Coordinates of C-alpha atoms in Angstrom, one line a residue:
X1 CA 0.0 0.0 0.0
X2 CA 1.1 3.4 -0.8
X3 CA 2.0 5.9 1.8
X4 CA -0.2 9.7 2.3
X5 CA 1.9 12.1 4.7
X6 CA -0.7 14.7 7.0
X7 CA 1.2 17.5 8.5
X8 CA -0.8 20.2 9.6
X9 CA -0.8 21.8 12.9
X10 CA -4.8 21.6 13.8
X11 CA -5.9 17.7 14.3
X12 CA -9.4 18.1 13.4
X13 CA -7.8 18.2 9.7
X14 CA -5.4 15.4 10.4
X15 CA -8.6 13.2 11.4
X16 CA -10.7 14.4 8.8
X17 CA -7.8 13.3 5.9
X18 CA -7.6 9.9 8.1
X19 CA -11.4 9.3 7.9
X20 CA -10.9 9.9 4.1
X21 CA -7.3 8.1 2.9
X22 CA -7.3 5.5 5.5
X23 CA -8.6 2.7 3.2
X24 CA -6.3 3.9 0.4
X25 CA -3.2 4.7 2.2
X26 CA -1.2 3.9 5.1
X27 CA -0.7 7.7 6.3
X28 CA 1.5 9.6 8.1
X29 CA 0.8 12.5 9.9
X30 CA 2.6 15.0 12.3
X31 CA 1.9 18.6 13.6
X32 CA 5.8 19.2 13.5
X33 CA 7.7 21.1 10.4
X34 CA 11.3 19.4 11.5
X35 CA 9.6 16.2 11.5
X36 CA 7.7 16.9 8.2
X37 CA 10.7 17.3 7.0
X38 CA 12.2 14.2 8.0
X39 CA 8.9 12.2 7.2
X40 CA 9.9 13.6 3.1
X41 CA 13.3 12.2 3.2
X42 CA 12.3 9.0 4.7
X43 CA 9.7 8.1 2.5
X44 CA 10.2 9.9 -0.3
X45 CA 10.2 6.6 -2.6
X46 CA 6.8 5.5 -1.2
X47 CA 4.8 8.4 -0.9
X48 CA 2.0 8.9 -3.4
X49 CA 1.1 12.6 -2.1
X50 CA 1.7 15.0 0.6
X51 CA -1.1 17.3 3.0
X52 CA 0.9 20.3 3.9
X53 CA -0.8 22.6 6.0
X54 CA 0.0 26.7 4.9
X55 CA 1.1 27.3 9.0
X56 CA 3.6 24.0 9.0
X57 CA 5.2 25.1 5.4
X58 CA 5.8 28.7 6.6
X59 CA 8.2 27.2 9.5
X60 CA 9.9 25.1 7.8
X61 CA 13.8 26.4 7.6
X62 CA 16.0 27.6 4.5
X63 CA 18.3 25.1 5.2
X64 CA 15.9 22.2 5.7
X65 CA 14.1 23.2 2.5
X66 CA 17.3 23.1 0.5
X67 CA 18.0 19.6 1.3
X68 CA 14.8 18.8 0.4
X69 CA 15.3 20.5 -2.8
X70 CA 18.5 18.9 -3.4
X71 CA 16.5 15.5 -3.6
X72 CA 14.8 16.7 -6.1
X73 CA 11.2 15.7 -3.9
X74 CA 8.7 17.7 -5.1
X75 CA 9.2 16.6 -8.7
X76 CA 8.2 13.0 -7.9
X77 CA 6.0 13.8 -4.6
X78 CA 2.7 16.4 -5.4
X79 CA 1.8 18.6 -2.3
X80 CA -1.2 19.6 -1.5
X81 CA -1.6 23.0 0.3
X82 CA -4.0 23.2 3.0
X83 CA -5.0 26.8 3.7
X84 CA -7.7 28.2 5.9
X85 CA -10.2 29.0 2.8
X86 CA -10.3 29.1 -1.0
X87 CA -6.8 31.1 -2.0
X88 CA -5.9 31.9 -5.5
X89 CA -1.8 30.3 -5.0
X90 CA -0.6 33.8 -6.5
X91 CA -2.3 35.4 -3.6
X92 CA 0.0 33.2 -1.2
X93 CA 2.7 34.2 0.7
X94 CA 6.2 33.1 -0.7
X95 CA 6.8 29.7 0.9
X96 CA 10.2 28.3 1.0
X97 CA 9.3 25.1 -0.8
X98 CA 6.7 24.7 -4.2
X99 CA 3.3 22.7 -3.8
X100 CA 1.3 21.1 -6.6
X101 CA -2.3 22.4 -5.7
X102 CA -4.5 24.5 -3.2
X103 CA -7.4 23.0 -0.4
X104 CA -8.9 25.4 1.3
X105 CA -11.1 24.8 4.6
X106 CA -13.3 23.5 5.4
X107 CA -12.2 20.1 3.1
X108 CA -14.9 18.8 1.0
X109 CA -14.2 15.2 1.1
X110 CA -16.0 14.8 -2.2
X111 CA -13.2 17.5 -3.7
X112 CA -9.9 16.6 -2.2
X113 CA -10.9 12.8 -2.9
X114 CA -10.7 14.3 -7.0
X115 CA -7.9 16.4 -6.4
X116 CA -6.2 13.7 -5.0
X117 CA -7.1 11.2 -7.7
X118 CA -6.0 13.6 -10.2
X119 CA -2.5 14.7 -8.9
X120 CA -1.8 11.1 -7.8
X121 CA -2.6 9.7 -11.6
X122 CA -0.8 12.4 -13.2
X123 CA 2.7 12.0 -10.8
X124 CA 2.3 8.6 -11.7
X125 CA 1.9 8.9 -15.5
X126 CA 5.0 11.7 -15.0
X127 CA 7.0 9.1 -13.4
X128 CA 5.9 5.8 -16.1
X129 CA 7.1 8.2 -18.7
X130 CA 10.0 9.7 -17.1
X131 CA 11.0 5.9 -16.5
X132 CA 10.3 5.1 -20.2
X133 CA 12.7 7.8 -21.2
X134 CA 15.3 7.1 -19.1
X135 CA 15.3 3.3 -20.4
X136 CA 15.2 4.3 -24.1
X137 CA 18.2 6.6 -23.2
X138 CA 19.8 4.1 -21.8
X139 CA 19.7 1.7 -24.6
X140 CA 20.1 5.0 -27.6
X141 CA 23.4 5.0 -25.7
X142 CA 24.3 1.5 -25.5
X143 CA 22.8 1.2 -29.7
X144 CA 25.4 4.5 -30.1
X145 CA 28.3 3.0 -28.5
X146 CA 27.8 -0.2 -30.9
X147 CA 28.0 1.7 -33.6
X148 CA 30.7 3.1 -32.9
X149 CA 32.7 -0.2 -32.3
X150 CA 30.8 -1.1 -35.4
X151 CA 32.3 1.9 -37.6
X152 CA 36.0 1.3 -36.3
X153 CA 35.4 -2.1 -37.2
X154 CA 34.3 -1.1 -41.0
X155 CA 36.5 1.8 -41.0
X156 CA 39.9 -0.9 -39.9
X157 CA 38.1 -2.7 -43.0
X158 CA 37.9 0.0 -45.3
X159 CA 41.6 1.1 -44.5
X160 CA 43.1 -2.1 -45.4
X161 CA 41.4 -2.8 -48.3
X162 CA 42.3 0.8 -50.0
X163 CA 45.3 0.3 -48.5
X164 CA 45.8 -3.1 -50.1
X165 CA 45.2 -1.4 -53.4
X166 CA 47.5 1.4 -52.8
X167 CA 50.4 -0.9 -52.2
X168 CA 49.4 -2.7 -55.8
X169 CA 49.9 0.2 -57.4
X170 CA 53.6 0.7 -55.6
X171 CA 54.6 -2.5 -56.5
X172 CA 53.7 -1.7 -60.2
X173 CA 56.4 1.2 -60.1
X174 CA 53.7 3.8 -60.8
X175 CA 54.4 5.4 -57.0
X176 CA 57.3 4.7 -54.9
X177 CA 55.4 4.1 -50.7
X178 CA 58.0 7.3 -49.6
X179 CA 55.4 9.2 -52.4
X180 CA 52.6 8.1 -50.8
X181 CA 53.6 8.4 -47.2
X182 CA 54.5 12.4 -48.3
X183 CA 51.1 13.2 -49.5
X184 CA 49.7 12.0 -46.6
X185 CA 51.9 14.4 -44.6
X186 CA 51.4 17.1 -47.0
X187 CA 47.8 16.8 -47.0
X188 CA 47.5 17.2 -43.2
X189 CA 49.7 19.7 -43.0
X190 CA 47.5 22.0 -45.4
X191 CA 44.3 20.7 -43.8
X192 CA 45.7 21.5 -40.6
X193 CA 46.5 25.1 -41.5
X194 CA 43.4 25.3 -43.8
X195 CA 41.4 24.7 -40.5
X196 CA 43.2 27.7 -38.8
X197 CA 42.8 30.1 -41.3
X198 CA 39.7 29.0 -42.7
X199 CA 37.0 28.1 -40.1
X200 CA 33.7 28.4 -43.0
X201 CA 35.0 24.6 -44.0
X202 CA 34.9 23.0 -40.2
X203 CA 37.5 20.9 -40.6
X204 CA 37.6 19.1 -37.4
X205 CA 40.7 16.7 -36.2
X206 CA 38.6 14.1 -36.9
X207 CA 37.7 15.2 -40.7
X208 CA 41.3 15.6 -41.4
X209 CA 42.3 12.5 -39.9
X210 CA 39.7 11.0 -42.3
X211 CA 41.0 12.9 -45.3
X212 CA 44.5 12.7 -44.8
X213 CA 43.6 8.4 -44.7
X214 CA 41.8 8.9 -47.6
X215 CA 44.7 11.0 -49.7
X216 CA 46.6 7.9 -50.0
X217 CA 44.6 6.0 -53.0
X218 CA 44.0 9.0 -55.2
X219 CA 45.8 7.1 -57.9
X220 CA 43.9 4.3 -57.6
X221 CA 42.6 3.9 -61.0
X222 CA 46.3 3.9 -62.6
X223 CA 45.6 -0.2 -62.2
X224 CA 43.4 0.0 -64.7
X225 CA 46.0 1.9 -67.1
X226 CA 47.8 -0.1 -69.5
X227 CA 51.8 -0.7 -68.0
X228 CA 52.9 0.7 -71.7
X229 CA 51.6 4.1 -70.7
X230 CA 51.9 3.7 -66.9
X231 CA 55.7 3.2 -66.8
X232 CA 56.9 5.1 -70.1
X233 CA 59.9 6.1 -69.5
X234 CA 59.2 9.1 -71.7
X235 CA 56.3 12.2 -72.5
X236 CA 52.9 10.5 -73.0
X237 CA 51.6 11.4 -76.5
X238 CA 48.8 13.3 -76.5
X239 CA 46.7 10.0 -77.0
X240 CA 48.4 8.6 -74.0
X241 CA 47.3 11.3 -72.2
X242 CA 44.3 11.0 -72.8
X243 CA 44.1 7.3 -71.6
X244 CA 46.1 8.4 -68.6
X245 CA 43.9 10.8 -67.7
X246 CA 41.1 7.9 -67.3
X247 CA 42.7 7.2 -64.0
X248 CA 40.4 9.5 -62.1
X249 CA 37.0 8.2 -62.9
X250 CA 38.9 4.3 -63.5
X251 CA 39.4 4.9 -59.7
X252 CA 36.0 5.6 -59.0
X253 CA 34.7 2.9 -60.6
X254 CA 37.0 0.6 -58.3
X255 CA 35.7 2.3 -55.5
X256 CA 31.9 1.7 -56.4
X257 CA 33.1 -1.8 -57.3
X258 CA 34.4 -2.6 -53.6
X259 CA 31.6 -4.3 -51.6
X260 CA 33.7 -4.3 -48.5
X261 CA 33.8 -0.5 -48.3
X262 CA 30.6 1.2 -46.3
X263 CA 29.6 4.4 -48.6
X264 CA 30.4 6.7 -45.7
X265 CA 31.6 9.7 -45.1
X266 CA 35.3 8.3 -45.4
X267 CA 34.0 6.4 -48.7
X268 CA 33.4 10.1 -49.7
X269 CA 36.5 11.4 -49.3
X270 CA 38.2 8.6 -50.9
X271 CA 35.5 9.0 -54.2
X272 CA 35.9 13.1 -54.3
X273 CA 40.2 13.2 -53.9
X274 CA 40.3 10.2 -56.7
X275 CA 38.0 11.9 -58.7
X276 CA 38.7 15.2 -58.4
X277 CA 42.1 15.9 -57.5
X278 CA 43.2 16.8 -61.2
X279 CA 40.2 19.5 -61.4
X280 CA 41.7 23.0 -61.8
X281 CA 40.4 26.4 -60.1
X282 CA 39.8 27.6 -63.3
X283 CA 37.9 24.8 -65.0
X284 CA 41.2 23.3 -67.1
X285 CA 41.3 20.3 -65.2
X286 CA 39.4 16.9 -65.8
X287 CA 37.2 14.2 -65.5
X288 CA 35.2 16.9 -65.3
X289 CA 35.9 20.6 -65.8
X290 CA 34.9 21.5 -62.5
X291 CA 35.1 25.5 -61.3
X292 CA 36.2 27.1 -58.2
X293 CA 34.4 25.8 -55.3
X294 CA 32.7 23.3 -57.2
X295 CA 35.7 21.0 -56.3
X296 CA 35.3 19.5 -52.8
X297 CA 37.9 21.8 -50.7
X298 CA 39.8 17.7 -49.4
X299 CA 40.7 17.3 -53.2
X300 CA 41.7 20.6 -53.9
X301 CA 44.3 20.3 -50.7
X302 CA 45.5 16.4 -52.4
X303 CA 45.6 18.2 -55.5
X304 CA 48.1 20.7 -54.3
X305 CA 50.2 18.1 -52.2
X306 CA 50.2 16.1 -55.1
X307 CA 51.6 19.0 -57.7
X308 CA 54.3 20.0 -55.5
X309 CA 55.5 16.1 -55.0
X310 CA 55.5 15.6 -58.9
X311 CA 58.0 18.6 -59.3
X312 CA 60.3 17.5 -56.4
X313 CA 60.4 14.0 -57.3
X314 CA 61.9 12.6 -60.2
X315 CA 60.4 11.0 -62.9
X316 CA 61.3 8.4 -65.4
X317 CA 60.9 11.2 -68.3
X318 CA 62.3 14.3 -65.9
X319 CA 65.1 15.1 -63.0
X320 CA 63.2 16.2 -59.6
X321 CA 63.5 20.1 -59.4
X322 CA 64.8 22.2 -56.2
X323 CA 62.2 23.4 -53.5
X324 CA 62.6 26.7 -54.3
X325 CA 61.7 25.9 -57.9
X326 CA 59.0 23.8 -57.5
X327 CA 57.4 26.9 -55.2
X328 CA 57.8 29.5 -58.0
X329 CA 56.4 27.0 -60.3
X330 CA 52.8 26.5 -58.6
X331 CA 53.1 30.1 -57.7
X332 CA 53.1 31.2 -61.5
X333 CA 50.8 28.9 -62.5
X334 CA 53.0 26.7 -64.6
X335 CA 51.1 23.7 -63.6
X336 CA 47.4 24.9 -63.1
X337 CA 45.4 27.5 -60.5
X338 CA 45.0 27.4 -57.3
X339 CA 42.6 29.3 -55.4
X340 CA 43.7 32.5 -53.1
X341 CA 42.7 30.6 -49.7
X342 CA 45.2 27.6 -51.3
X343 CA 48.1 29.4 -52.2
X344 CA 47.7 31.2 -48.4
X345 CA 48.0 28.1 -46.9
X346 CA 51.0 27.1 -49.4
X347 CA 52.4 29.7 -48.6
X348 CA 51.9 29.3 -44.6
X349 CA 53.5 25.7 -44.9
X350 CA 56.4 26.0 -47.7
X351 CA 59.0 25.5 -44.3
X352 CA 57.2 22.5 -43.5
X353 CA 57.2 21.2 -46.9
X354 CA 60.5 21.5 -47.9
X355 CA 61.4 19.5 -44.6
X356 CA 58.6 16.9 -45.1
X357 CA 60.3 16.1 -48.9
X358 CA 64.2 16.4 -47.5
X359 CA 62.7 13.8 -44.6
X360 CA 60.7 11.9 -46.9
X361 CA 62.9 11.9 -50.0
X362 CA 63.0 8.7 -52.3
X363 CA 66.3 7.1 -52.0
X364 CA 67.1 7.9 -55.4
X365 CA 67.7 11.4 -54.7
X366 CA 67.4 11.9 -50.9
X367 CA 70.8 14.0 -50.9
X368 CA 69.6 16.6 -53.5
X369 CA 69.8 19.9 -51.9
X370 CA 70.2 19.3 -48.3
X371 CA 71.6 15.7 -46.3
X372 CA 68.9 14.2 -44.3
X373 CA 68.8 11.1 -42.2
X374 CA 66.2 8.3 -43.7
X375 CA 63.3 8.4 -41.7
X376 CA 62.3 6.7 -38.7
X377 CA 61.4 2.8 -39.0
X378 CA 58.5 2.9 -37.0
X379 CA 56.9 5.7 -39.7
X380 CA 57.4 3.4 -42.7
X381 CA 56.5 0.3 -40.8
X382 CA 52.8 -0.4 -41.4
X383 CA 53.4 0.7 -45.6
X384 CA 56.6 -1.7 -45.3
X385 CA 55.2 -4.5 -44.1
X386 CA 51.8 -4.7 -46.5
X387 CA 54.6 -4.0 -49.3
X388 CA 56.7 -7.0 -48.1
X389 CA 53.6 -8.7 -48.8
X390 CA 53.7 -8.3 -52.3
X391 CA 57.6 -8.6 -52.5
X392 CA 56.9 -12.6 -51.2
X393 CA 54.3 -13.2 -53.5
X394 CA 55.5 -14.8 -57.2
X395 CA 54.7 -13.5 -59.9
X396 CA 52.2 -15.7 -61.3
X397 CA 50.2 -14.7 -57.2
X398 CA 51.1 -11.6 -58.5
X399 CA 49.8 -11.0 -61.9
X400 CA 46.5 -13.0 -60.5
X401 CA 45.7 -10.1 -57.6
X402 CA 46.5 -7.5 -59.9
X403 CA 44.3 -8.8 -62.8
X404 CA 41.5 -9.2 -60.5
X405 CA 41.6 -6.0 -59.8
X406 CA 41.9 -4.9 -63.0
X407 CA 38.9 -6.7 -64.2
X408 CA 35.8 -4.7 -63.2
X409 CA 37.9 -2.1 -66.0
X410 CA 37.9 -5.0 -68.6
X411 CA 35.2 -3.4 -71.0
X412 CA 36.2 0.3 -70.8
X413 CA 33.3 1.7 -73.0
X414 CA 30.4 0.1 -71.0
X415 CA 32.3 0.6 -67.7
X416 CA 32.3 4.3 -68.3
X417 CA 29.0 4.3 -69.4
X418 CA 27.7 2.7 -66.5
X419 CA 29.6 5.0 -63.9
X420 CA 27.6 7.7 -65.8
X421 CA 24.5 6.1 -65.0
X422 CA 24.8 5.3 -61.8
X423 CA 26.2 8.4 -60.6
X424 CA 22.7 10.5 -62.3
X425 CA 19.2 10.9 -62.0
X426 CA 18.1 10.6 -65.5
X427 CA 19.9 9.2 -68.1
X428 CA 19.3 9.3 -72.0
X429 CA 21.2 7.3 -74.9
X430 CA 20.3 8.4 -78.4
X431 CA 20.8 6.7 -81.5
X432 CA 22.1 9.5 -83.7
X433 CA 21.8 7.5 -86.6
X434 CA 19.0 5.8 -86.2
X435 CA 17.0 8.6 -85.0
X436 CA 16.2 7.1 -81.6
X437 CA 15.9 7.9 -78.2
X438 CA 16.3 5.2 -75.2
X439 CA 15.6 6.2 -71.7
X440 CA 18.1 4.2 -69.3
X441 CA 17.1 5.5 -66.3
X442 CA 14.1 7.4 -65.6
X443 CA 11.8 8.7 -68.1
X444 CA 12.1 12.0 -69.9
X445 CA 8.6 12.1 -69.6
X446 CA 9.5 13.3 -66.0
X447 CA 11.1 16.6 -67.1
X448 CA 9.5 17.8 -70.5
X449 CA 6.2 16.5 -70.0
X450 CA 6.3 13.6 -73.1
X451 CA 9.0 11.7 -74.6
X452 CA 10.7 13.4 -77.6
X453 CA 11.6 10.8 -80.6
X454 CA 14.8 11.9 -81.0
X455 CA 18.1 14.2 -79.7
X456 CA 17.7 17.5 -81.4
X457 CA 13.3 17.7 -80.6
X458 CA 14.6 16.4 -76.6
X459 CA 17.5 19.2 -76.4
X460 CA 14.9 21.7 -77.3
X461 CA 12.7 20.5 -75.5
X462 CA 14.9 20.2 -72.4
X463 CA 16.5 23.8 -73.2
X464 CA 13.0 25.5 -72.8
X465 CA 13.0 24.1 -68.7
X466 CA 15.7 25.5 -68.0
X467 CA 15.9 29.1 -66.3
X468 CA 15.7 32.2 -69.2
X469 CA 19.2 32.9 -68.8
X470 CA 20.3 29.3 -69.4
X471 CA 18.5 28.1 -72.5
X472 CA 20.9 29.7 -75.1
X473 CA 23.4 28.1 -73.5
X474 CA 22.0 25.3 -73.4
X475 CA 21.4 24.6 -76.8
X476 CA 24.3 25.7 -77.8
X477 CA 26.6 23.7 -75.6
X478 CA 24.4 20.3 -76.4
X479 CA 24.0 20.7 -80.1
X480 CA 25.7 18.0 -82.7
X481 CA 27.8 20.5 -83.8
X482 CA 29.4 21.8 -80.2
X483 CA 29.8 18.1 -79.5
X484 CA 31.6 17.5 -83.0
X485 CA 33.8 20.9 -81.7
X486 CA 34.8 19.4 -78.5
X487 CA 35.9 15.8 -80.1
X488 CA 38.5 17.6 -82.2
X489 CA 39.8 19.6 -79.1
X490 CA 40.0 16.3 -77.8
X491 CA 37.0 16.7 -75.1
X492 CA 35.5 13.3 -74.2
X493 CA 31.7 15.2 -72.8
X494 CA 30.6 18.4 -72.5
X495 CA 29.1 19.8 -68.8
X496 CA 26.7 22.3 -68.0
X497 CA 25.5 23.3 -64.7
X498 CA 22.0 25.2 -65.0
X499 CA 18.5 25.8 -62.9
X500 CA 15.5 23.3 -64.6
X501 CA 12.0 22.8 -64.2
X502 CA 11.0 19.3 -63.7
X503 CA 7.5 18.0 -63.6
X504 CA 7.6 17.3 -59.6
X505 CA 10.3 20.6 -58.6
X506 CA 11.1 24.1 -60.4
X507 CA 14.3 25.6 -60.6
X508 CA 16.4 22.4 -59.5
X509 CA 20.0 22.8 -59.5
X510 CA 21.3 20.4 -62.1
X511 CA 24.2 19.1 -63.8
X512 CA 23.9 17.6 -67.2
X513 CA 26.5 15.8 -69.3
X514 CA 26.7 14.5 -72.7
X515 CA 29.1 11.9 -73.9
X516 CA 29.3 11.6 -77.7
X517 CA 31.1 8.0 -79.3
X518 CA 32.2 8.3 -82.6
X519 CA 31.9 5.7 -85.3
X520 CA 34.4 6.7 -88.3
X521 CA 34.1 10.4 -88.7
X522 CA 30.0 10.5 -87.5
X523 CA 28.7 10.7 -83.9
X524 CA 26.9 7.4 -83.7
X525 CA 25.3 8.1 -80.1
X526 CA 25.4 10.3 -77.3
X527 CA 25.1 9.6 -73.6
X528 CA 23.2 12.3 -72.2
X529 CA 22.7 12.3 -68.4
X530 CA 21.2 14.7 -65.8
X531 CA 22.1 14.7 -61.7
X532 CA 20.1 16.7 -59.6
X533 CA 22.5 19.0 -57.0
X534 CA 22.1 19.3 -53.7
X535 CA 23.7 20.2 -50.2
X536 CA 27.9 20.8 -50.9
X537 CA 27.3 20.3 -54.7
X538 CA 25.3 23.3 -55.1
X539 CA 27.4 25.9 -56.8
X540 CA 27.1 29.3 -54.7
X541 CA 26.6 30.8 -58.4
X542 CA 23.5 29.8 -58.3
X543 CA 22.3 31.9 -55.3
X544 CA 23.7 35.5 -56.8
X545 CA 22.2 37.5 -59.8
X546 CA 25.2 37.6 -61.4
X547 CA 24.9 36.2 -65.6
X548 CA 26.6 32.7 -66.2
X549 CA 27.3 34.0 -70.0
X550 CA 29.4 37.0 -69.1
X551 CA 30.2 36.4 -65.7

């Protein structure tokens, strides 16, 4: 049976509560404040409610109702206020501890019986749900801290199996482990002053621990490039360069390949710095002709770590050059732009740099410019050992992991094909010849309202739902004859970024490619796909006025 505490000074009350409670309750009563007091403490956990008179709560002391207070009582015992007749509570004199409701005398046992039924069903429902919350907090945080075992687990998981690749390539000659092992230090050191300079990117230690992991396998895709062009020991010809070039979205396509690799927040690092990290501030890199801040800021950091390790390292086809030349070099442009913010934080870390390559050098030339003792074992030791790995294996065990890997490249038309799709919304192949239009994923039907019959009626068609400013330019950079311009430049697609009104959303930031294939001299199809932007994708060009023709 639950317990009712009485304490008021005149006993008629005390009686007349009795009479009431008694066949509910086992009660407690008591005409003395210290003893009220000590009655709450007691009994705290079994009392249902508490009859307070207004004379017994006005002597009770500060001290005693602070440790009252500091039990947190009142929040799981309800007081009811006995007072000599009806009072409105803000009519009562400041008492030093809070009550629940107001009785005033003479009691109606018909109306406390209800008040007390309320406040005692409402405490109780307090408690059940406070109870309920606690226990669903208590297993969030248990569920939490699985996960995050779980995600070191997969994270150990995705490490070693980009690592695994990594040290492929090494072994193939393409990048000596010292090159790798410097980007990684050059990349944190850039994110690390990045972070202090530049707070709008909230680079966390965390988020350049992640990134500076994820720096390692931007070269990823050079598996899938023939070891004729890979190790050249000359100049690529321009159609070599072109194949070479492939390594960026050949990486990609490795990395959506790899079932062991969660598509986290890690997984997209690794995707953005292997894509991306040959995209130039100025849109004169490639895959994809990106613009300013339209390349993730982690690739843009691997991009410059990477540039100034090419120029200090030699080369089968080139000497390494001097620090001081390598500097003056990226300063000038000589090997593609930088953005302001990057060349600050160049700038900032050139000291650390040039100690990082002297530390880091490949053996080949490790005494150029300045002596340096070889760097500590215990740094090299985990790239070592997987390397070692590779050294014991023959080379039949060799050729065998590295031609698996190479495999999901094997068909490099159809592979690049389905990156495109996979990585879009919508996505269109039209027979130029035959005058056909197929829809691979999604329907066109979606965007313009009906399916055009053929490419020149759907780029039309696609231009007028686009934003005013952008349908010129639309048409003009997906017409045959813009495409035709771009092959002989020797441009694999063409890109456009514009606003579009679709049947279900207007002015939807979007990104649409076309990929013409030749047959002979004619374009026999073109790929045309369209990826809806959102969150870090969005281009801040599309929230200002300015005009995307002139600029």
């Amino acid at each position: 049976m639950q317990k009712m505490l009485v304490a008021a000074s005149s006993a008629e009350h005390r009686t007349l509560l009795y009479e009431i409670f008694a066949s509910q309750y086992e009660l407690l009563q008591t005409d003395n404040s210290r003893e009220l007091c000590e009655l709450l403490q007691q009994h705290k956990d079994e009392l249902a409610l508490a009859f307070i008179s207004e004379t017994l709560a006005e002597r009770i002391t500060k001290e005693d109702a602070a440790a009252l207070l500091s039990i947190h009582i009142f929040k799981a015992v309800p007081v009811l206020l006995l007072v000599p007749e009806e009072t409105e509570p803000i009519h009562l004199p400041k008492l030093p501890i809070p009550f629940s409701d107001v009785i005033g005398c003479p009691i109606n046992p018909t109306v406390v019986k209800k008040r007390v039924a309320n406040l005692v069903g409402f405490f109780s429902s307090e408690k059940t749900l406070e109870q309920l919350v606690n226990d669903q907090t208590k297993k969030i945080l248990e569920q939490n801290r699985e996960l995050r075992d779980q995600q070191k687990k997969i994270n150990t998981i995705n490490n070693d199996v980009l690592d695994t690749l990594s040290m492929v390539i090494e072994y193939r000659d393409v990048e000596s482990g010292r090159h790798i092992h410097r980007i990684r230090k050059f990349t944190e050191v850039l994110l690390q002053t990045l972070a202090e300079k530049y707070p709008k990117y909230h680079l966390t230690p965390d988020k350049i621990e992640l990134i500076t992991s994820a720096s390692s396998i931007h070269d990823i895709g050079k598996i899938a490039i023939p070891d004729s062009i890979l190790l050249a020991p000359r100049r690529l010809t321009y159609e070599e360069f072109r194949i070479m070039k492939q390594h960026t979205v050949k990486g990609c396509e490795i990395l959506n390949q790899l079932d062991a690799v969660e598509r986290n927040e890690y997984f997209r690092y690794c995707y953005d710095i292997c894509r991306y990290h040959h995209e130039k501030w100025d849109g004169m890199g490639y895959p994809d002709g990106l613009v300013g801040d339209q390349i993730p800021i982690w690739a843009q950091v691997v991009s410059l770590a990477d540039c100034y390790d090419a120029l200090t390292s030699e080369r089968p086809y080139k000497s390494a050059y001097s620090h001081e030349q390598a500097v003056e070099m990226i300063r000038t442009g000589a090997c593609g732009a930088f953005s302001e913010e990057m060349m600050d934080c160049f700038s900032a870390v050139l000291p650390k740099f040039r100690d990082l390559a002297i530390r880091y050098a490949d053996p080949s030339h490790a005494d150029r410019n300045v002596k340096s003792p070889p760097p500590p074992a215990a740094v090299e030791k985990p790239e070592e050992h997987k390397k070692d790995i590779y050294q014991k294996m023959d080379r039949n065990d060799l050729i065998e992991t590295v031609e698996h890997l190479k495999q999901v490249l094997a068909d490099t038309r159809k592979g690049d094909r389905d990156v495109l799709y996979r990585l879009s919304d919508y996505a269109f192949e039209f027979d130029i010849a035959n005058d056909m239009l197929h829809e691979r994923k999604n329907s066109m039907k979606e965007i313009v309202g009906y399916i055009p019959k053929n490419y020149e009626e759907a780029i039309n068609n696609l231009a007028d739902c686009c934003e005013e400013e952008y349908r010129t330019l639309f048409i003009k950079f997906f017409r045959l004859r813009h495409l035709y311009e771009k092959l002989s430049e020797g441009e694999e697609r063409v890109v456009l970024e514009c606003r579009m009104d679709c049947a279900h959303a207007h002015r939807l930031p979007v990104r649409c490619a076309a990929v013409p294939l030749l047959k002979g001299d004619s374009i026999e199809k073109v790929f045309l796909t369209i990826t809806i932007l959102s969150g870090d994708e969005v281009n801040h060009r599309f929230d200002t006025d300015r005009d995307i023709v002139t600029g």
